[in-house]
Amino acid sequence: MSHPTLALPAADSSAPPRLSPLRGLDYSVVQQCMHCGLCLPTCPTYDATKIERHSPRGRIALMRAIADGRLEATRTFAEEMYFCLGCLACMTACPAGVNYAELFEHARAEAEASGALNSPKRSFIRWLTVRWLFMDLGRLRFLGRLIRLYQRLGLQKLLRQSGVLQALPRRLQELEAMTPVIQPKFSAEMIANVTPAVGPKRFRVALLTGCAQDLMFSDVNRDTAEVLARNGCEVVTPAKQNCCGSLHAHNGELEMARDLARKSIDQFPPEQFDAIISNAAGCGSHLKHYHHLLAEDPAYCARAELWDAKLKDINEWLVAIGFAPPKAGCGAQTVTYHEACHLCHGQKITAPPRRLLRAIPDLTLVELPESDWCCGSAGIYNVIQPVMANQLLERKLKNVVATHAPVIATANPGCLAHMANGLRRQKLTLRLVHPVTLLAEAYRAESQTKADRV
Ligand code: SF4
Ligand code: SF4
């Protein structure tokens, strides 16, 4: 049953009616919550504040009130939707199967449609990032090259050491401290358009290189291509790719997310591949729901369904095809594993990354307390909600330190970058790494051992 997509009662009766994303949502999704509260202890924002409005149940009640026409999308509502991490821990806990992911996306779209948070500064930043930079990755890479130059020429170090940054407003200082380290080469410079399978070809797969992932962790993309090839996959990795639209969907821009989903499907026709591989948990969680996003688009809806079926996280895919256990270790002795929210809650993938890690000789996996508790990265949450994000980061790193493991593995670029900032601030010298990188290193060590014997 669907509510008509209609105008909420406008405060100003002369204002043109606006579409309400929450009222347009299938009402069966809106009314699923039975208010049991079992999700409350798993919600990081409720845990921190103990305020019902900051809980999944409270947020869903607000969303339903708007869908029912009992409430306007006010500034308080919009702020509440941006205080939610979108970590989806509540979905894992919910016995009623509430689809919080869909509610969350529509609620943020509602917040944007209402304009309740609008200000010239916010509008400009959103235009620059969501609408301009991430709609064309050529622009993002150009920015990446500028930051890389700034870092390589030593300007960043100079500015940081000179104390000049102290003159900036505190918020700008915090943002500068979060500037990611840009890789010396992007994915297209390291991965061929087609990487042949090592040995007999078993599968033909596409590799998505991502947006931020390509700038900050192109080495993880290279490692992913290598590991796939090593396991009998021919890997198709076009140099020019689009953003998957996850950033847009999670920040209230559903139409842009749909445009980007169509572009992805056109670039990687799902009927031509055995699997489409993502190694970024946040993207993978979104990429697996193109069918939902394009359900009303007759030209794409069937292909989106096939796309969803073919979309695989790298950990999941390697386990599904029976990856070859490496015969040599990668040097890392003790590793702990942080579960990215969109891998464990969004995609329900918990065992495969642990299987990959445990398959590496001489590697001991130490379980991380609260491994599935959000680290505070949550897309751009650490930028827009720094206080809560840092609180969660400190909790995460405290747990990490308690394991005494010198290596933290996690399968999401956002978590890797956010935790790297935390380690730097706390002057901790732990290694942060994607599980697939450890596997790639073990395969390389195996090849080296073989070569040494010859
Ligand atoms: S997504 Fe995370 S922060 Fe948001 S309501 Fe659910 S558990 Fe809480
Ligand atoms: S979201 Fe699920 S767990 Fe939370 S109150 Fe509603 S029904 Fe209960």
XYZ file of N, CA and C and ligand atoms in Angstrom, residues 39 42-46 54-56 59 83-91 100 104, ligand 1:
71
model
N 15.880 -2.563 19.755
C 16.988 -1.944 19.028
C 17.725 -0.897 19.868
N 21.408 -1.166 20.974
C 22.402 -1.300 19.897
C 22.659 0.029 19.190
N 21.912 1.054 19.566
C 22.007 2.334 18.846
C 23.043 3.249 19.512
N 24.117 3.585 18.813
C 25.168 4.408 19.430
C 24.687 5.785 19.897
N 23.778 6.409 19.152
C 23.347 7.760 19.566
C 22.432 7.675 20.785
N 21.623 6.654 20.872
C 20.775 6.486 22.059
C 21.645 6.101 23.256
N 16.634 10.235 20.014
C 17.906 9.833 19.392
C 17.993 8.316 19.229
N 16.877 7.635 19.345
C 16.867 6.171 19.198
C 16.189 5.794 17.878
N 16.374 4.555 17.418
C 15.694 4.133 16.189
C 14.170 4.243 16.348
N 13.106 7.842 16.207
C 13.236 8.401 14.844
C 12.145 7.859 13.928
N 21.641 13.420 12.831
C 22.351 12.944 14.033
C 22.438 11.414 13.998
N 21.505 10.804 13.295
C 21.551 9.341 13.095
C 22.762 9.005 12.228
N 23.489 7.970 12.638
C 24.690 7.579 11.891
C 24.365 6.837 10.588
N 23.178 6.256 10.541
C 22.873 5.367 9.414
C 23.689 4.092 9.505
N 24.052 3.720 10.720
C 24.938 2.552 10.898
C 24.191 1.225 10.728
N 22.880 1.267 10.846
C 21.996 0.116 10.641
C 22.132 -0.983 11.701
N 22.756 -0.661 12.833
C 22.804 -1.642 13.931
C 21.383 -1.986 14.368
N 20.492 -1.008 14.284
C 19.096 -1.242 14.683
C 18.428 -2.278 13.783
N 18.833 -2.332 12.522
C 18.230 -3.321 11.609
C 18.615 -4.739 12.006
N 15.043 -0.136 8.187
C 15.479 1.195 8.601
C 16.294 1.879 7.498
N 15.534 5.567 6.507
C 16.595 6.554 6.732
C 16.854 7.383 5.464
S 21.123 3.701 12.091
Fe 22.480 3.525 13.893
S 22.402 5.578 14.821
Fe 20.673 5.470 13.397
S 18.946 4.761 14.611
Fe 19.871 2.899 13.763
S 21.338 2.211 15.305
Fe 20.816 4.338 15.806
